[in-house]
Amino acid sequence: APRHHPAPRRVTPEPARRQGEYYWWPRHERQPELVASPEPGCYRTRWQNIGRPAPTRARGRWLLLGDDTVTAARLRDRLERDGAHVLVVGRRDEEHPWPMDAVRDALADEAVDTVVCLTAGAGPSTTPVDEDGEAALSRVLRTSTAVLDLTRTLARLRPSAQLVLVTHGGRAGEGTPERAALWGLGRVISSEHPELRCRRIDLTAGDDEALADELAASDASEDEIALHEGMRHAARLVERRPGTEADTAGRREPVVRRDGAYLITGGGGALGLHCARWLVDGGAKQVFLTGRSHRPPPAAERAMAELSGNGVLVSYIPADVSRAADCDRVFDQLGSTGAPLHGVIHAAGVLDDSLLLHAGHDQLARVLSPKVAGGWNVHRAALRRDQPLDFLVFFSSQATMLGTVGQGAYAAANAYLDGLAEYGQAKGLPALSVAWGPWTGAGMAGRAPDSARTLWESSGIGMIDPAHGLASLERLIHDRAPSTVCVSVDWRRYAHHMGGRTPARLRGLARPEAVTRPTDEDVAAVLERELRQVLRLRPQTPVDADRPLMELGLDSALAVELRNRLTGELGIPLSTTVTFEHPTVADLAEHLRAGGDTEICERATPAAVPRPTARRATPLAPDPTRVKEPAPVDSGEDAVAIVGMACRFPGGADNIASYWQLLREGRDAIIDVPPDRWRPEDLPGRNGEPPDGPLRWGGFLTEPVDAFDADFFGLSTHEAQRLDPQQRLLLETAWEALADAAVVPHQLVGRQGGVFLSLYYNDYAQLAAEAGASDAFSSLGNLNSLAAGRLSYALGLHGPSLVVDTACSSSLVALHMARQSLLRGECDIAFAGGASLMLTPGASVALSQMQAVAADGRCKTFDASADGFGRGEGVGVVVLRRLSDALVAGDVV
């Protein structure tokens, strides 16, 4: 075709490097050994009586989510008498505290200043003692899920609105496990979304007028308030020294008795095994461990064998105590041993961290279940016993008090245990909940991602030596206090880490430092300093202003930490996605100089979000080479051009040239199943015959699918290992297709580029489950729906981005949708393609049982001998442009 204009100089970008590290589930990276800190401190919550706020008339627009309709009606009357505009969204059914569709409509239509959640379900008597743990879990999930959905909606639609969680049941922390769970979640909301200024207020019946006064005053300096019988109390964490108070006199008898039995739930984990050793060392003769696995982990088996003998029996009972039947069976089995049960330690738990914006309902249920359902079932079983226990210990977490970023579900689950211990003591149980900091050795802390360790170090959180932790546990059992925080922390470093955001409950320990607002010229220096502190970069490590933040090691949790630090240091509002919208140091620095996310600042009240004090620089004019509007499209145009392509196919066809050569030669690319996929002899065949078809043969890639250059794409080792190889190959192949199109990647930043990919199999997620991997990266890295967004983010594209799953036609449909998007003007360059790998035999087994596959594993299309199809794998990506644009650019000749 003739050229309409001279072709620009074609520059081939650097191709993705093919040689890299190997990332696979069995090859877990070795975590550095965690160093223990000095003996941990013990802290408890004290409620201080503080003065009532000065009478103030309520103003602005209010949205009341009336789970408690009585309180909602009274509060509405009072606010409207003051002259405020009030909208109430009430409960429609028992399953949902408030309908989210109505909430979203209200937030979209009204400039709401304050959202008040009246959660009637978070009171002390909401879970009758005769109900099982599943009922307790359902109640907690009901409220927590609603608050989680509301938080995400506010963060996206109304980030300037204040969020207030109102619970019922008297002074907070006294026998209110469901209220405690909600407050634990609320503390993480405050950490991840400080722009919402989330407050927690607890009240008893008759304090509705006091609630109205509290809300009207909007005292942002106190984020946790209890209104109790006309009094106003504020939460403060204070240090306690267990074993030194006067009420411990005469209670120094040994904690462990020789004549009885002891139970540890979650006993197969590291903390459970530490406790088992402590009990045996203290003289226990029978220790029972429970776990959900049918067999104890190898480490537990070794420990049990080591501890048993000389009259000591340490045994394992497979049971999931979050199921009432399993829990009752365990207690019945212990009752039949003849040895009285003297103590129970509930150490079961699941850790699955995720930011609130990304947390799913299933994830929330998975994390809550062992703590809420399991904790309640253990509590209920202990109450039913004829012989009282010496102690009932719940293992909680520091996340409940510190509001750890990324641990919303975990904080809610463990805070429930704190409230359950209070409730248990009121019922006569010797209950104790200890909110532990991270312990050295194995366990959840040992499996924590690098970002969690970085946050601990930067915030002054130290590791607890198991010997120190168990010594503290023994003193706390003697002390009989229902709930305690036991953590090793440098409060001075913690206050510096928090900047001006230290919660009121921690101010007696972590005194906030004075914040000096930098001048406009200092913004870049402040950004680099805070980035170095968040990432714990060495002084000699250079910070390239044009390098993506993710390449420096910033993940989602650390991005929230950096954003919070910058907000505290600079006094400017920043959205929760600021590091994703401005992904380089230079981009983010310019955004900070321009005043941050001014749409938050302009909608918020002056007292709510600090306004920038530094002089605003004039924003840079848009760079026409980086931001391009969609080109006008001739309505008669119906053609698009393929300007670049890349592939990975069987038979060694790892590029277009070798694929074409394979086709010309007519070579057979079907091979035996590689040994790193599965062993055909271990699989069933048809009617008892040896396996055939795709169970023995297939079109497999010859290059290793676990090879990946994580550094090239700015991914950490931890994240790369947990990322589905299909998504890794799509990143590499899309980059090679871009090179084939002779397009320099940085020229696409900010352009309307579309990404249309196909994925449907998800074998790597199954391997992740078998490897016991459970964290945010393994969850997000195996979601097919995120593959297109990952490529869009890597290239800085702003156009449509989606993943198609229409089974075998997926890539064709993706190509069709890319073409339509180009012709409609939604984008001016588009990527279309797909990936499919056969990592496990599951789909092949199912297809073989259906007799849908050929006996020899080969397709024989349009042939009389056809007896099914043959499975194969591969990756292919094409780069598309409208034909007229491609001709102008010289991409088509």
JSON list of C-alpha atoms in Angstrom, two decimals, residues 510-581:
[
{"chain": "A", "resi": 510, "resn": "ALA", "atom": "CA", "xyz": [3.30, 6.82, 71.32]},
{"chain": "A", "resi": 511, "resn": "ARG", "atom": "CA", "xyz": [3.38, 10.57, 71.75]},
{"chain": "A", "resi": 512, "resn": "PRO", "atom": "CA", "xyz": [2.81, 12.23, 68.39]},
{"chain": "A", "resi": 513, "resn": "GLU", "atom": "CA", "xyz": [5.64, 14.35, 67.09]},
{"chain": "A", "resi": 514, "resn": "ALA", "atom": "CA", "xyz": [5.21, 17.89, 65.93]},
{"chain": "A", "resi": 515, "resn": "VAL", "atom": "CA", "xyz": [4.87, 18.00, 62.17]},
{"chain": "A", "resi": 516, "resn": "THR", "atom": "CA", "xyz": [6.71, 20.76, 60.30]},
{"chain": "A", "resi": 517, "resn": "ARG", "atom": "CA", "xyz": [5.22, 21.43, 56.91]},
{"chain": "A", "resi": 518, "resn": "PRO", "atom": "CA", "xyz": [7.94, 21.56, 54.25]},
{"chain": "A", "resi": 519, "resn": "THR", "atom": "CA", "xyz": [8.17, 24.24, 51.63]},
{"chain": "A", "resi": 520, "resn": "ASP", "atom": "CA", "xyz": [7.20, 23.52, 48.06]},
{"chain": "A", "resi": 521, "resn": "GLU", "atom": "CA", "xyz": [10.82, 23.01, 47.07]},
{"chain": "A", "resi": 522, "resn": "ASP", "atom": "CA", "xyz": [11.19, 20.29, 49.72]},
{"chain": "A", "resi": 523, "resn": "VAL", "atom": "CA", "xyz": [8.43, 18.03, 48.40]},
{"chain": "A", "resi": 524, "resn": "ALA", "atom": "CA", "xyz": [10.75, 15.85, 46.32]},
{"chain": "A", "resi": 525, "resn": "ALA", "atom": "CA", "xyz": [13.12, 15.46, 49.26]},
{"chain": "A", "resi": 526, "resn": "VAL", "atom": "CA", "xyz": [10.26, 14.54, 51.59]},
{"chain": "A", "resi": 527, "resn": "LEU", "atom": "CA", "xyz": [8.99, 11.97, 49.07]},
{"chain": "A", "resi": 528, "resn": "GLU", "atom": "CA", "xyz": [12.40, 10.36, 48.70]},
{"chain": "A", "resi": 529, "resn": "ARG", "atom": "CA", "xyz": [12.98, 10.31, 52.46]},
{"chain": "A", "resi": 530, "resn": "GLU", "atom": "CA", "xyz": [9.62, 8.71, 53.22]},
{"chain": "A", "resi": 531, "resn": "LEU", "atom": "CA", "xyz": [10.01, 6.27, 50.33]},
{"chain": "A", "resi": 532, "resn": "ARG", "atom": "CA", "xyz": [13.40, 5.19, 51.66]},
{"chain": "A", "resi": 533, "resn": "GLN", "atom": "CA", "xyz": [11.96, 4.70, 55.13]},
{"chain": "A", "resi": 534, "resn": "VAL", "atom": "CA", "xyz": [8.95, 2.74, 53.93]},
{"chain": "A", "resi": 535, "resn": "LEU", "atom": "CA", "xyz": [11.04, 0.46, 51.71]},
{"chain": "A", "resi": 536, "resn": "ARG", "atom": "CA", "xyz": [13.99, 0.35, 54.14]},
{"chain": "A", "resi": 537, "resn": "LEU", "atom": "CA", "xyz": [16.36, 1.27, 51.29]},
{"chain": "A", "resi": 538, "resn": "ARG", "atom": "CA", "xyz": [20.03, 1.49, 52.05]},
{"chain": "A", "resi": 539, "resn": "PRO", "atom": "CA", "xyz": [21.60, 4.97, 51.86]},
{"chain": "A", "resi": 540, "resn": "GLN", "atom": "CA", "xyz": [23.72, 3.97, 48.87]},
{"chain": "A", "resi": 541, "resn": "THR", "atom": "CA", "xyz": [20.70, 2.69, 46.93]},
{"chain": "A", "resi": 542, "resn": "PRO", "atom": "CA", "xyz": [19.86, 5.24, 44.20]},
{"chain": "A", "resi": 543, "resn": "VAL", "atom": "CA", "xyz": [16.26, 6.29, 43.61]},
{"chain": "A", "resi": 544, "resn": "ASP", "atom": "CA", "xyz": [15.63, 6.86, 39.92]},
{"chain": "A", "resi": 545, "resn": "ALA", "atom": "CA", "xyz": [12.85, 9.45, 39.59]},
{"chain": "A", "resi": 546, "resn": "ASP", "atom": "CA", "xyz": [11.58, 7.85, 36.37]},
{"chain": "A", "resi": 547, "resn": "ARG", "atom": "CA", "xyz": [11.58, 4.29, 37.69]},
{"chain": "A", "resi": 548, "resn": "PRO", "atom": "CA", "xyz": [8.16, 2.85, 38.61]},
{"chain": "A", "resi": 549, "resn": "LEU", "atom": "CA", "xyz": [7.56, 2.68, 42.35]},
{"chain": "A", "resi": 550, "resn": "MET", "atom": "CA", "xyz": [6.59, -0.98, 42.05]},
{"chain": "A", "resi": 551, "resn": "GLU", "atom": "CA", "xyz": [10.04, -1.77, 40.67]},
{"chain": "A", "resi": 552, "resn": "LEU", "atom": "CA", "xyz": [11.52, -0.30, 43.85]},
{"chain": "A", "resi": 553, "resn": "GLY", "atom": "CA", "xyz": [9.53, -2.84, 45.88]},
{"chain": "A", "resi": 554, "resn": "LEU", "atom": "CA", "xyz": [6.33, -0.93, 46.68]},
{"chain": "A", "resi": 555, "resn": "ASP", "atom": "CA", "xyz": [3.34, -3.26, 46.95]},
{"chain": "A", "resi": 556, "resn": "SER", "atom": "CA", "xyz": [-0.27, -2.49, 47.91]},
{"chain": "A", "resi": 557, "resn": "ALA", "atom": "CA", "xyz": [0.25, -2.50, 51.67]},
{"chain": "A", "resi": 558, "resn": "LEU", "atom": "CA", "xyz": [3.41, -0.40, 51.47]},
{"chain": "A", "resi": 559, "resn": "ALA", "atom": "CA", "xyz": [1.65, 1.97, 49.05]},
{"chain": "A", "resi": 560, "resn": "VAL", "atom": "CA", "xyz": [-0.96, 2.68, 51.73]},
{"chain": "A", "resi": 561, "resn": "GLU", "atom": "CA", "xyz": [1.84, 3.25, 54.26]},
{"chain": "A", "resi": 562, "resn": "LEU", "atom": "CA", "xyz": [3.64, 5.69, 51.93]},
{"chain": "A", "resi": 563, "resn": "ARG", "atom": "CA", "xyz": [0.43, 7.55, 51.20]},
{"chain": "A", "resi": 564, "resn": "ASN", "atom": "CA", "xyz": [-0.38, 7.91, 54.90]},
{"chain": "A", "resi": 565, "resn": "ARG", "atom": "CA", "xyz": [3.13, 9.15, 55.68]},
{"chain": "A", "resi": 566, "resn": "LEU", "atom": "CA", "xyz": [2.99, 11.74, 52.89]},
{"chain": "A", "resi": 567, "resn": "THR", "atom": "CA", "xyz": [-0.42, 12.93, 54.03]},
{"chain": "A", "resi": 568, "resn": "GLY", "atom": "CA", "xyz": [0.91, 13.40, 57.58]},
{"chain": "A", "resi": 569, "resn": "GLU", "atom": "CA", "xyz": [4.15, 15.07, 56.48]},
{"chain": "A", "resi": 570, "resn": "LEU", "atom": "CA", "xyz": [2.78, 17.39, 53.79]},
{"chain": "A", "resi": 571, "resn": "GLY", "atom": "CA", "xyz": [-0.73, 18.00, 55.12]},
{"chain": "A", "resi": 572, "resn": "ILE", "atom": "CA", "xyz": [-2.34, 17.42, 51.74]},
{"chain": "A", "resi": 573, "resn": "PRO", "atom": "CA", "xyz": [-5.14, 14.99, 50.80]},
{"chain": "A", "resi": 574, "resn": "LEU", "atom": "CA", "xyz": [-4.16, 11.93, 48.80]},
{"chain": "A", "resi": 575, "resn": "SER", "atom": "CA", "xyz": [-6.39, 9.22, 47.40]},
{"chain": "A", "resi": 576, "resn": "THR", "atom": "CA", "xyz": [-5.89, 5.57, 48.25]},
{"chain": "A", "resi": 577, "resn": "THR", "atom": "CA", "xyz": [-4.80, 4.91, 44.65]},
{"chain": "A", "resi": 578, "resn": "VAL", "atom": "CA", "xyz": [-2.36, 7.82, 44.36]},
{"chain": "A", "resi": 579, "resn": "THR", "atom": "CA", "xyz": [0.73, 5.61, 43.85]},
{"chain": "A", "resi": 580, "resn": "PHE", "atom": "CA", "xyz": [-1.03, 3.71, 41.07]},
{"chain": "A", "resi": 581, "resn": "GLU", "atom": "CA", "xyz": [-2.25, 6.83, 39.31]}
]
